[in-house]
XYZ file of C-alpha atoms in Angstrom:
650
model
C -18.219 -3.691 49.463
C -15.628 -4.529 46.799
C -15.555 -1.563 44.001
C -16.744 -2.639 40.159
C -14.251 -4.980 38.021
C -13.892 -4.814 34.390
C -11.727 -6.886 32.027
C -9.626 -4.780 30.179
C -7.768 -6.270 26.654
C -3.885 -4.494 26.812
C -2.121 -4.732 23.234
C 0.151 -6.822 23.850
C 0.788 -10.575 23.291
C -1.781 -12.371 25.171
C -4.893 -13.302 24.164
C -6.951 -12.887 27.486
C -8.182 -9.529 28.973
C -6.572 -8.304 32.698
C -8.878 -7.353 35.392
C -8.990 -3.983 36.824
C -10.924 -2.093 39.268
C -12.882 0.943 38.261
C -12.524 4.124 40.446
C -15.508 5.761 42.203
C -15.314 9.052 39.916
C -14.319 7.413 37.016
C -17.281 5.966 34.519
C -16.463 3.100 32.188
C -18.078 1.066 29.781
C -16.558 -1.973 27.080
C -14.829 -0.144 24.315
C -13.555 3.124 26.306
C -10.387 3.744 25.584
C -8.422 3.806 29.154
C -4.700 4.068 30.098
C -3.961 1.250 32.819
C -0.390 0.302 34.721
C 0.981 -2.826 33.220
C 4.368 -3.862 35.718
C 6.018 -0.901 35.463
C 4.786 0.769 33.033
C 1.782 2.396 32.304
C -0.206 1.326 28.866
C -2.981 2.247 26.646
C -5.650 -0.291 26.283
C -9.726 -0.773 25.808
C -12.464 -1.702 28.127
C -13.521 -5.560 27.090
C -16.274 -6.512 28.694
C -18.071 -6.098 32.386
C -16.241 -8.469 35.108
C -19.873 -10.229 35.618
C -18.515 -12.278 38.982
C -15.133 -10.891 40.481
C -13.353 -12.487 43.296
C -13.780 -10.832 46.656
C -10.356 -11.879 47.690
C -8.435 -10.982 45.204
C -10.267 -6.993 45.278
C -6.983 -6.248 47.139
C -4.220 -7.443 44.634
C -6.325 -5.852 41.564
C -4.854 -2.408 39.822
C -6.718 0.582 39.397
C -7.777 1.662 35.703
C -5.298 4.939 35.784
C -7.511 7.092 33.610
C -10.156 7.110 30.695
C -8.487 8.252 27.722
C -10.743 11.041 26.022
C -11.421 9.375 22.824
C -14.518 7.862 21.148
C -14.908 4.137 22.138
C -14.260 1.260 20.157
C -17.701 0.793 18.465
C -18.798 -2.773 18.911
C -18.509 -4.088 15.327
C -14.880 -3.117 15.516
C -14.310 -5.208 18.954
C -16.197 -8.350 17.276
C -14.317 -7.745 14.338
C -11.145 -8.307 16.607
C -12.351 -11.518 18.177
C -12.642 -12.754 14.677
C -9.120 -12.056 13.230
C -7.794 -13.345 16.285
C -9.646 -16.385 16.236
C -9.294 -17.049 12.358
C -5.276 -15.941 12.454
C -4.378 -18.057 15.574
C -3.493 -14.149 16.905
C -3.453 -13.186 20.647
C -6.271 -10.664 21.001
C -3.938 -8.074 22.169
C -1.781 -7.864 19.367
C -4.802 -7.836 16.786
C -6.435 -4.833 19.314
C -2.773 -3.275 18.808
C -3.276 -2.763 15.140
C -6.485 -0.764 16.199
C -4.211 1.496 18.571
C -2.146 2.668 15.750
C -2.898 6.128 16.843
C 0.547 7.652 17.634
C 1.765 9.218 20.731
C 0.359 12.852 20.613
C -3.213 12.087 21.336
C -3.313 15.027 24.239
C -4.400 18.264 23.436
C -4.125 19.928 19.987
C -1.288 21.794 19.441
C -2.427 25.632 18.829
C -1.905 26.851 15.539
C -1.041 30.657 15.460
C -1.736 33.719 13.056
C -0.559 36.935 12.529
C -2.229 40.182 10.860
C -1.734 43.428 10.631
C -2.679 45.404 14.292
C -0.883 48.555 14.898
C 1.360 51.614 13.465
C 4.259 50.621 10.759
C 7.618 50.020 12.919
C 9.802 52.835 13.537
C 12.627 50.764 11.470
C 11.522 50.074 8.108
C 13.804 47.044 6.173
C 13.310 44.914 2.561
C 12.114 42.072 4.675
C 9.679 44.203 6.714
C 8.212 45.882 4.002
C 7.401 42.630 2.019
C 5.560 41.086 5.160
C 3.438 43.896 5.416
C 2.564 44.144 1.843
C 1.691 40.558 2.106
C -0.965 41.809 5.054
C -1.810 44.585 3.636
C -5.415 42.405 2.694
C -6.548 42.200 6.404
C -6.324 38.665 5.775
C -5.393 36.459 8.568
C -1.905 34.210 7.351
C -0.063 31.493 9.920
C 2.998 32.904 11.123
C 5.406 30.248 8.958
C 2.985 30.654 6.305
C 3.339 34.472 6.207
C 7.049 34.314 6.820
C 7.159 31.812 3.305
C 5.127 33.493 1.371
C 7.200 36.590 2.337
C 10.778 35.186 1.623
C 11.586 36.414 5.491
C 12.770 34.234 8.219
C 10.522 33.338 10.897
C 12.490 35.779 12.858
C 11.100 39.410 10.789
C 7.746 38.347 11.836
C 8.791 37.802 15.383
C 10.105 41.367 15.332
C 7.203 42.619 13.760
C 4.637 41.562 16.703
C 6.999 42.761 19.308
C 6.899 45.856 17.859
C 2.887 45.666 17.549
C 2.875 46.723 13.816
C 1.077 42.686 13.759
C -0.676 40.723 16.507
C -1.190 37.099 17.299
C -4.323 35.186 16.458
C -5.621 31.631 17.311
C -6.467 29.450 14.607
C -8.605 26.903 14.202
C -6.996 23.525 14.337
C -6.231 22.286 10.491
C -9.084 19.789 8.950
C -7.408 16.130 8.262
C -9.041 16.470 5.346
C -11.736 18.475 3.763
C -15.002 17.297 3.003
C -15.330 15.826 -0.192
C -18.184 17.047 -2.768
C -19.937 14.127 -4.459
C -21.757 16.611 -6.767
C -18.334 18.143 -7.299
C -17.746 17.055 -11.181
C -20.091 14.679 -13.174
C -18.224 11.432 -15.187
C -19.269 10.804 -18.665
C -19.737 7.428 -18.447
C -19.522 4.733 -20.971
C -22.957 2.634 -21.275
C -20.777 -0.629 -19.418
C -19.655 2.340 -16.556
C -23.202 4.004 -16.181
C -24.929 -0.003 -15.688
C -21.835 -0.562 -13.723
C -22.387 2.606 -11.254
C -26.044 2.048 -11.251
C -26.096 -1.678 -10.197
C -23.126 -0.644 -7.540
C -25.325 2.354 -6.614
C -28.554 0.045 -5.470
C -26.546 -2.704 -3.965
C -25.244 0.456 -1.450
C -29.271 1.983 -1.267
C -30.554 -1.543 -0.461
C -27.955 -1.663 2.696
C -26.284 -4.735 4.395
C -24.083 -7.169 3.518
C -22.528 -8.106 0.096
C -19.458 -8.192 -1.563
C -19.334 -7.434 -5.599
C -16.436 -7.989 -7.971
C -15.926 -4.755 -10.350
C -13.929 -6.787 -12.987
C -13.006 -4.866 -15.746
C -10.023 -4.839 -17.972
C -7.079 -1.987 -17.339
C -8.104 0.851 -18.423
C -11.883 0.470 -18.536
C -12.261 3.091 -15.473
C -12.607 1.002 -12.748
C -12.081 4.118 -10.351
C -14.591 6.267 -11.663
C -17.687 3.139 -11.567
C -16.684 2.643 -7.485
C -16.441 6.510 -7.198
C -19.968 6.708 -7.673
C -20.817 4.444 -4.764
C -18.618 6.681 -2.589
C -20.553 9.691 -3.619
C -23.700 8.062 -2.389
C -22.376 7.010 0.370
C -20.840 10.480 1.295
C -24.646 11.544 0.626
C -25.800 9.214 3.126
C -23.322 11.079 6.108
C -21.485 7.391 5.956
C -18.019 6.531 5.873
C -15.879 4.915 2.900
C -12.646 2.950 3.016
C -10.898 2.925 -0.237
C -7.804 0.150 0.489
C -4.838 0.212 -1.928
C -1.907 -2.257 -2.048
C 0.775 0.331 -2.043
C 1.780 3.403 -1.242
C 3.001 4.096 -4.507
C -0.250 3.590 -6.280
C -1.816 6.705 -4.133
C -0.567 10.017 -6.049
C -2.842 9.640 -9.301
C -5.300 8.225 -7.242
C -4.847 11.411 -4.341
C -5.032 13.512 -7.814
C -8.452 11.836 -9.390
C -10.146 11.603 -6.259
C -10.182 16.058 -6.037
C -10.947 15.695 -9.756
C -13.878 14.339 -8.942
C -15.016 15.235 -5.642
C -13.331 18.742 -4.992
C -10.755 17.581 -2.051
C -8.429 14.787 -1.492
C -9.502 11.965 1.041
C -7.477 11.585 4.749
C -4.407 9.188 3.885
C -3.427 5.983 6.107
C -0.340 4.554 5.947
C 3.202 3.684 7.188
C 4.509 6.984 6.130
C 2.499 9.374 8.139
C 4.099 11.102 10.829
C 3.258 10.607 14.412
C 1.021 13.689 14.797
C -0.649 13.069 11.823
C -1.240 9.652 12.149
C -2.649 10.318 15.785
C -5.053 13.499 13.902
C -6.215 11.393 11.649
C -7.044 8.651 14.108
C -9.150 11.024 16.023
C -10.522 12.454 12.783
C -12.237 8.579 12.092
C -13.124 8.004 14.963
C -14.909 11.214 15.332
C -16.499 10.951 11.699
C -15.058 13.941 10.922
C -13.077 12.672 8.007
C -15.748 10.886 4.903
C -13.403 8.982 2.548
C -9.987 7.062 3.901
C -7.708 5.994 1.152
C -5.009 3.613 2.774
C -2.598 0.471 2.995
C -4.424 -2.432 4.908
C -3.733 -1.301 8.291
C -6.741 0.963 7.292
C -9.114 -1.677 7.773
C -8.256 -1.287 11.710
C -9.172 1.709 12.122
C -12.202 3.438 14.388
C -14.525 4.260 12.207
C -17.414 6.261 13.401
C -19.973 4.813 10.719
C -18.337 2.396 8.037
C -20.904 2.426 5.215
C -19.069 1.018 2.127
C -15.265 -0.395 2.058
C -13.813 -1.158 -1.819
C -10.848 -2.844 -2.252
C -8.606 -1.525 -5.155
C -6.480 -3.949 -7.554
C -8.016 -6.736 -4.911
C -5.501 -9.579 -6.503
C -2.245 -7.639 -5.009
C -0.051 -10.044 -3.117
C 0.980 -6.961 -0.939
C -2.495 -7.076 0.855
C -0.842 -10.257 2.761
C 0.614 -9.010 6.371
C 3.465 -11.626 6.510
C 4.469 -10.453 10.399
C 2.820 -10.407 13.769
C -0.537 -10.915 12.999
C -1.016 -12.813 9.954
C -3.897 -12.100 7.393
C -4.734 -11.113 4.018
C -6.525 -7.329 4.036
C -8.594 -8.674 0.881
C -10.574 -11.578 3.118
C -10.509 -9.266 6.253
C -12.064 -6.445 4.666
C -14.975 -9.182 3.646
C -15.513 -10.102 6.647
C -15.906 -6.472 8.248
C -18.015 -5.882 5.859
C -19.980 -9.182 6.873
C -19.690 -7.867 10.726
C -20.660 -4.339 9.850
C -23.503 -5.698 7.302
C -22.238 -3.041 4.822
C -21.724 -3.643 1.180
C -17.706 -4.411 0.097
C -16.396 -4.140 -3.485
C -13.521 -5.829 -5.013
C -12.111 -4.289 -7.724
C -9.870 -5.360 -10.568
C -8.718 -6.727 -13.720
C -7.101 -10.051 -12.851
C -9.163 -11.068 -10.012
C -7.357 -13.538 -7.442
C -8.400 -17.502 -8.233
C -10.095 -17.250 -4.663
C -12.438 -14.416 -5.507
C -12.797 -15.348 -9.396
C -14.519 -19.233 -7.728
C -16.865 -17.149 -5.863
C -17.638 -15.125 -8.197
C -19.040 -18.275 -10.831
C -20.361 -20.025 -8.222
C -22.711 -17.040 -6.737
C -21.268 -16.391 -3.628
C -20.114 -12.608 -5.085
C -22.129 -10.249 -7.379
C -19.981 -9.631 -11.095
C -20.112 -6.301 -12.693
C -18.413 -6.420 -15.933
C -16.095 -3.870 -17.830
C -15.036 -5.450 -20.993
C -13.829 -2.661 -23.235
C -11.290 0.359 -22.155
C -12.974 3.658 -21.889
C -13.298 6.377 -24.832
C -12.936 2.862 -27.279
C -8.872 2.502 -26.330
C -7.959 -0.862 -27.679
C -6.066 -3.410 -25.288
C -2.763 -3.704 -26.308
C -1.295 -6.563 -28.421
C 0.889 -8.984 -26.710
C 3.639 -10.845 -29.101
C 6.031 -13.400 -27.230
C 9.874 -13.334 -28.354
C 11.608 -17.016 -27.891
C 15.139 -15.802 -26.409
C 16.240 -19.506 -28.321
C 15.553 -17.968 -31.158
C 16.562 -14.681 -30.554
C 18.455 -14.459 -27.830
C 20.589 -11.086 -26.527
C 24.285 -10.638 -27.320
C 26.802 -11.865 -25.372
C 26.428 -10.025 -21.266
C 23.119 -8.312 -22.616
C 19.711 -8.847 -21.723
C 17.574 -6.958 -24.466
C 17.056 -9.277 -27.190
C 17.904 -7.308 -30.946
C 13.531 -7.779 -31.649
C 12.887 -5.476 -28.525
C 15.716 -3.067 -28.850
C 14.711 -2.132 -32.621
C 10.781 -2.254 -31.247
C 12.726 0.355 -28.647
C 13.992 2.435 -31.148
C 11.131 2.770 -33.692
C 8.698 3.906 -30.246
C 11.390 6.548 -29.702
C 11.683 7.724 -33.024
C 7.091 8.242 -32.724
C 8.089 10.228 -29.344
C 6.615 7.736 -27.063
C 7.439 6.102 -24.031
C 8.453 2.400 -23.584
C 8.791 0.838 -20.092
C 11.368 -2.288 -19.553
C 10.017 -4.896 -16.664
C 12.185 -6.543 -14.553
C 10.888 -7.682 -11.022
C 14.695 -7.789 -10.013
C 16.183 -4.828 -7.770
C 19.772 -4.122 -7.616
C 22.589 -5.074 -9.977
C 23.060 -8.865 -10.087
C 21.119 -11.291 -8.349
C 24.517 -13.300 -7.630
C 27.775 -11.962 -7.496
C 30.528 -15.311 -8.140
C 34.207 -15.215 -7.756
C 35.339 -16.239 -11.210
C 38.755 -17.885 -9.960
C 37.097 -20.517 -7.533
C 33.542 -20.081 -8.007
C 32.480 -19.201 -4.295
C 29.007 -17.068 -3.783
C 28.018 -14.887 -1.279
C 25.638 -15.786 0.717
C 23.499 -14.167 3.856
C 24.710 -15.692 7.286
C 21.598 -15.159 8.473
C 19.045 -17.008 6.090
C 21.236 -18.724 2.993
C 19.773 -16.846 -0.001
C 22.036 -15.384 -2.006
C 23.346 -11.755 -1.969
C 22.204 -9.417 -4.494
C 24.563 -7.158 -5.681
C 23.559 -3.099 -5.189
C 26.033 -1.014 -7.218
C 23.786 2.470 -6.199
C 24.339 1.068 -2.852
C 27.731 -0.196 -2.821
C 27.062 -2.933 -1.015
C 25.431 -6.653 -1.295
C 22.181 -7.196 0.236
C 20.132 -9.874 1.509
C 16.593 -9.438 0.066
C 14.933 -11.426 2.851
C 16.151 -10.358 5.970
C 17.889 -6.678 4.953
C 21.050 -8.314 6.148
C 24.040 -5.965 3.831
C 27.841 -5.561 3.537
C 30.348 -3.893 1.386
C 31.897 -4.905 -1.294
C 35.246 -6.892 -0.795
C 38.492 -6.625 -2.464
C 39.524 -9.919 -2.059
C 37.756 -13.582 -2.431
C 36.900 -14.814 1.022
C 37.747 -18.388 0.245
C 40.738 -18.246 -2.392
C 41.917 -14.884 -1.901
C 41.889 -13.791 -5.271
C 41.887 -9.833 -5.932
C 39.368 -8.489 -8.331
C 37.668 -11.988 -9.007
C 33.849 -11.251 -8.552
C 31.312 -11.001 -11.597
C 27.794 -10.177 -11.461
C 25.444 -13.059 -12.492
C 22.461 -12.229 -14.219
C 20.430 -8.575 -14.461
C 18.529 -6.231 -12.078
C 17.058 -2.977 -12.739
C 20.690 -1.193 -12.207
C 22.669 -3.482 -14.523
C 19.569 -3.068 -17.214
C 20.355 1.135 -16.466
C 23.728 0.603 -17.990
C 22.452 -1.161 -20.933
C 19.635 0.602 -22.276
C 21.981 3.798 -21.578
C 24.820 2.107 -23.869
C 22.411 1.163 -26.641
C 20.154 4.400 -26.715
C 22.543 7.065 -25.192
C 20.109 10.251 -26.057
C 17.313 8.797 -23.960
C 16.318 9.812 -21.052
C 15.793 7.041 -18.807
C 14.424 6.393 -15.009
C 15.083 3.392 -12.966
C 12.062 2.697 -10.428
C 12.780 0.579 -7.823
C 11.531 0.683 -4.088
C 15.041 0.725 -3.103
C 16.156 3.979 -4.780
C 13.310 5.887 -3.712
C 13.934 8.126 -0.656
C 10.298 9.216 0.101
C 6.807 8.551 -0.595
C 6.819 12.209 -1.560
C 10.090 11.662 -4.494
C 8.012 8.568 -5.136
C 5.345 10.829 -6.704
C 6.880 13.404 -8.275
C 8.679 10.239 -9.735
C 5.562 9.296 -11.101
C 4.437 12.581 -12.104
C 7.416 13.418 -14.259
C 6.669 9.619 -16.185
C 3.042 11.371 -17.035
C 4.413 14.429 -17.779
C 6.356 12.693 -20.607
C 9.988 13.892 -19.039
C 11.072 10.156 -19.990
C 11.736 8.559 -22.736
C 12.527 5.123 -21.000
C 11.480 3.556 -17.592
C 12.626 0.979 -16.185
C 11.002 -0.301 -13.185
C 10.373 -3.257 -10.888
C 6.446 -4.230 -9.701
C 6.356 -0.832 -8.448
C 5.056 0.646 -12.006
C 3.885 -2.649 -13.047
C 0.001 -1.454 -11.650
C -2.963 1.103 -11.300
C -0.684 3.982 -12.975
C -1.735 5.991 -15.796
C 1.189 7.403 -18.120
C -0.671 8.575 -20.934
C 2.949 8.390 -23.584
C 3.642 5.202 -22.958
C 2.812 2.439 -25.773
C 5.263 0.050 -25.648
C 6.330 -2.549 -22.733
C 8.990 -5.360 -22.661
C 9.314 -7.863 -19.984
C 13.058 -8.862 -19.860
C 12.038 -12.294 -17.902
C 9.280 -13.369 -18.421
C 10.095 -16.614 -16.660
C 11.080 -14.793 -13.475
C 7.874 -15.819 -11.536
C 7.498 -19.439 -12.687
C 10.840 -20.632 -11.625
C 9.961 -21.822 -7.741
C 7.697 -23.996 -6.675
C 5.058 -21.366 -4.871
C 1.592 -22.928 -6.032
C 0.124 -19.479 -7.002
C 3.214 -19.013 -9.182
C 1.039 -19.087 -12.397
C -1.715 -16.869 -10.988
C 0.553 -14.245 -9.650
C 3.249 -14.535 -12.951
C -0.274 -13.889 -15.450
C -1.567 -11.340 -12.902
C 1.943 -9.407 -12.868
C 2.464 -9.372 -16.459
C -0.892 -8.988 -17.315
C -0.936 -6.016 -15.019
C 1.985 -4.555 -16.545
C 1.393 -4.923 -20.116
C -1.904 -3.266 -19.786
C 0.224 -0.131 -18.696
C 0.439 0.365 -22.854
C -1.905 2.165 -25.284
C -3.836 3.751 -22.202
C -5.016 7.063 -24.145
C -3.008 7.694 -27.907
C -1.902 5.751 -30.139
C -1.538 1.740 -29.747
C 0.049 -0.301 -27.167
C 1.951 -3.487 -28.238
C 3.995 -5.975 -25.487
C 6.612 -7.457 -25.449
C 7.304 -11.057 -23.271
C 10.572 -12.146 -23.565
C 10.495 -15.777 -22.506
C 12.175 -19.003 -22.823
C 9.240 -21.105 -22.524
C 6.375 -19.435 -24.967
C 4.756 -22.894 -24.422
C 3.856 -22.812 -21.088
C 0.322 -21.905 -20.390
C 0.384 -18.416 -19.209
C 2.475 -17.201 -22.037
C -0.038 -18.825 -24.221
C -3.072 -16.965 -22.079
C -1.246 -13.816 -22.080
C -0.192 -13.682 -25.794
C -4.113 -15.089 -26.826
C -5.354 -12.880 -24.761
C -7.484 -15.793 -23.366
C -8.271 -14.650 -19.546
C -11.037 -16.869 -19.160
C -8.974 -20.294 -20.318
C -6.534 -19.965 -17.922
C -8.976 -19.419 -14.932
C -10.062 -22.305 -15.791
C -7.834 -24.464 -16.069
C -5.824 -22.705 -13.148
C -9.006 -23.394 -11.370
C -9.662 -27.059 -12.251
C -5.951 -27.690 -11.534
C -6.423 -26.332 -7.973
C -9.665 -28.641 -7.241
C -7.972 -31.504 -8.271
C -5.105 -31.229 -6.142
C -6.518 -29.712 -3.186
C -5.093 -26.097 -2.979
C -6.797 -23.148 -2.162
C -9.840 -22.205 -2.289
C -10.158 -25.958 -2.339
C -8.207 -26.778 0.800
C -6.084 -25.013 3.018
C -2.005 -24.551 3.722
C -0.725 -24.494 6.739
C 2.912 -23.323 7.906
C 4.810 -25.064 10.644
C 8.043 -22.124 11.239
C 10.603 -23.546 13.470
C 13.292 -20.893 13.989
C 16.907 -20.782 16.515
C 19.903 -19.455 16.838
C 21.721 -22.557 15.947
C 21.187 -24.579 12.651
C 21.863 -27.685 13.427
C 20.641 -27.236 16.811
C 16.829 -25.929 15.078
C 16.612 -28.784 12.354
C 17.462 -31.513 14.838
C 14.733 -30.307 16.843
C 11.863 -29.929 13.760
């Protein structure tokens, strides 16, 4: 009698499931995790579906399902949700299900985590270092032995010596919570009336259960956070899970820092930067429903969630929720449609909602909850536009004489001002001034960006970099190259030349090391221990820096100048964003656009303050002509080795 057959989805590039037989001892069902040999290799993949009719003859040639993997299963919401991106994204199944693997490699047993405290009779040779562990234990208390040897000042090595001589014994700890559980009685929010409707109406759509998606639109600074909190609280009351998705990493240490404010404990983190035990404990943690909130990038949205009650979507607009490798798919539309699958309620949340989601929003499709006003009666921060025609920079500068004197005057009040530039590096071009050659990427033709921090010209598309050359490739000349235009370096050396007693910081994703310099990065900004930032889209949202009143955008142009048909949406939502980084808590924000077309229509909507004009006429633009949400793009890539070779061939 041939043995049972299941199909069984690998994460890999094909869309179809493999067939394996089941072992006698071992019990399977669709969604158990299971380890199976794939050629020569063994890998880890889930249980699809029953094999309803296998083939008799081909019992012999089928593989055996190695083991089951002891791990929750992949619920069934989450295994239609992966049919769906697949079919929607044009995705082999396998490499959408490989998203939902993202588990690490350390999913075996839990490494032990050991103690030490005091057991036995002082040591017979008494040192400095001795004596300060054992006053440290001289509570009874129970310490991990790195923690104890820290805390201490000792080396790892005293408290070694210690337990040999029995003067402390071992102890096994309890493994180390992802994250703790988060209080939603923790600490009350006084609202504004606009919040408390706002958290009300967000609080019944989650009570009433299923399906819906609302748009929190409020402008920055009207406390967004604090209205969506609420629903999280409830749904932490209701033993459910919440996924709180943010664009980037860099937008997660105030948040990490609000969310204890309010509910006692930070949320379990989920992003690239996790290390490979952590990522796999936190995996497990989801899946278990041992972890309540998840705060992460949009790989989040694959995870194993136990019981997925609500899912919000933070500063919902963000071009970085677009996955522009391997699978292709925008977090923001996914997320809606788990929600749809799971029939739980999903928020979108921001102040410059996306053209897609501001359509649905007038024509019914999404619920609108309004924040009009800043909390604690902050005013919005006045937006004046300087024509660089009119009053253009000196000669090889870049800060036109209106915004270095508006500068000076915000450092003379003891406030911060932030410069904008969405530029990194030095120069955008570097040109040989005796022949006029440019460097160029081999790989993909844009031009290479000068990175003096660096030493070395980069290609921003493909990461393609070399040093800087002494001579001119094509005319030989020595000591020929000028930068072209500014980036955030080159604007460094400016602002330190006009307004040398500063203190300036240049924030660019580049010149970061870690997510955790990132933060303290941040931190410092709050903390007022700048006088000037300058900083790419990195500070440009969601951050709170309560000294900081003034903002100038070097080029305001920047975003307009290709022919990308969201070019207008994203340049307003950008600036928009930024600007609104002003005025925040004291004193009065003002902005400053520096611009060589104050005509066009988003300078005119930013500086008028006119949100609602340019949606629609953004919007009426787009039906006319087709372009989403009205119609669809689609991409036709056709890549080689060889150039000619590839465009003969498309």
């Amino acid at each position: 009698m041939p043995r049972r057959v299941v199909d069984v989805l690998v994460p890999v590039a094909l869309d179809k499931p493999y067939s394996y037989r089941v072992p006698e001892a071992l019990v399977v069902a669709p969604g158990d995790v299971v380890s199976v040999p794939l050629g020569a290799r063994e890998a880890t993949a889930v249980v699809w579906a029953e094999n309803p009719k296998p083939n008799p003859r081909l019992d012999n040639r089928l593989k055996d399902i190695e083991e089951k993997i002891d791990v929750p299963p992949l619920r069934p919401e989450l295994r239609s949700f992966v049919d769906w991106v697949s079919n929607y994204t044009l995705s082999s199944r396998g490499m959408v299900l490989r998203m939902c693997l993202r588990m690490g490699e350390h999913l075996g047993a839990e490494r032990e985590r050991v103690g030490v405290r005091l057991a036995g009779a002082p040591p017979q040779r008494m040192t400095p270092p001795r004596a300060r562990v054992l006053e440290l234990l001289a509570d009874g208390m129970v310490r991990g032995k790195s923690e104890a040897a820290r805390e201490a000042g000792v080396s790892a090595g005293v408290v070694d010596g210690l337990i040999d001589e029995g003067t402390l014994e071992t102890v096994v700890l309890p493994p180390e919570p992802v994250a703790e559980k988060p209080d939603p009685d923790f600490a009350q929010t006084d609202f504004s009336p606009a919040q408390h409707a706002a958290a009300a109406a967000l609080k019944a759509t989650l009570a009433k259960g299923g399906y819906s998606v609302t748009l929190l639109d409020g402008v920055t600074g009207s406390g967004k956070t604090e209205v969506y909190f609420e629903a999280v609280a409830d749904a932490i009351r209701s033993h459910r899970q919440s996924l709180i998705l943010m664009p980037e990493i860099a937008l997660t240490a105030q948040f990490l820092d609000r969310f204890a404010a309010r509910f006692g404990h930070k949320p379990a983190e989920w992003h690239s930067q996790l290390t490979p035990r952590r990522r796999a404990r936190t995996w497990r943690a989801v899946a278990d429903g041992e972890v309540s909130v998840v705060v992460g990038a949009r790989s989040a949205l694959f995870l194993p969630y136990a019981d997925l009650g609500l899912i919000v979507v933070d500063e919902e607009h963000d071009p970085a929720y677009k996955q522009e490798d391997g699978v292709r798919y925008h977090a923001r539309d996914m997320a809606v449609v788990r929600g749809h699958i799971a029939r739980i309620p999903v928020v979108l949340s921001s102040a410059t909602p996306s053209v897609e989601t501001e359509v649905n929003a007038r024509r019914g499709r999404y619920a609108r909850l309004a924040l009009p006003e800043r909390f604690g009666g902050a005013r919005l921060p006045s937006i004046e536009a300087i024509d660089l025609r009119i009053a253009p920079p000196p000669p090889r500068h870049f800060i036109s004489p209106v915004l270095a004197g508006a500068i000076k005057t915000s450092l003379q009040r003891d406030e911060q001002a932030l410069l904008f530039l969405n530029r990194r590096g030095y120069a955008p071009l570097t040109l040989c001034r005796a022949c006029g050659f440019r460097f160029s990427c081999p790989n993909c033709d844009a031009w290479l960006v000068d990175h003096r921090f660096r030493r070395a010209l980069v290609c921003h598309h493909c990461g393609y970099a070399m040093p800087h050359p002494a001579n001119c490739p094509q005319c030989q000349a020595v000591n020929s190259f000028v930068p072209i235009g500014p980036g955030v370096e080159r604007l460094d050396e400016e602002v330190r030349e006009l307004f040398p007693g500063a203190r300036v910081l240049v924030l660019s994703s580049d010149l970061i090391a870690s997510v955790e310099r990132m933060r303290e990065e941040f931190a410092d900004i709050a903390a007022g221990r700048f006088d000037i930032v300058i900083g790419t889209q990195l500070v440009a949202k969601g951050h709170h820096f309560p000294m900081l009143n003034l903002v100038g955008v070097i080029d305001a142009d920047i975003g307009l100048a290709h022919g990308d048909p969201r070019a207008a949406e994203r340049t307003f939502q950008l600036l928009h964003q930024v600007i609104g980084r002003a005025g925040r808590e004291a004193g009065t924000g003002h902005g400053y656009l520096q611009t060589h077309q104050p005509e066009h229509p988003v300078m005119r909507a930013l500086i008028a303050q006119d949100r609602e004009a340019f949606y629609s006429a953004e919007i009426e633009l787009r039906e006319k002509t087709q372009y989403p949400p009205f119609g669809r793009l689609a991409s036709i890539v056709v890549s080689g080795e060889d150039r000619h070779e590839t465009e003969s061939f498309a």
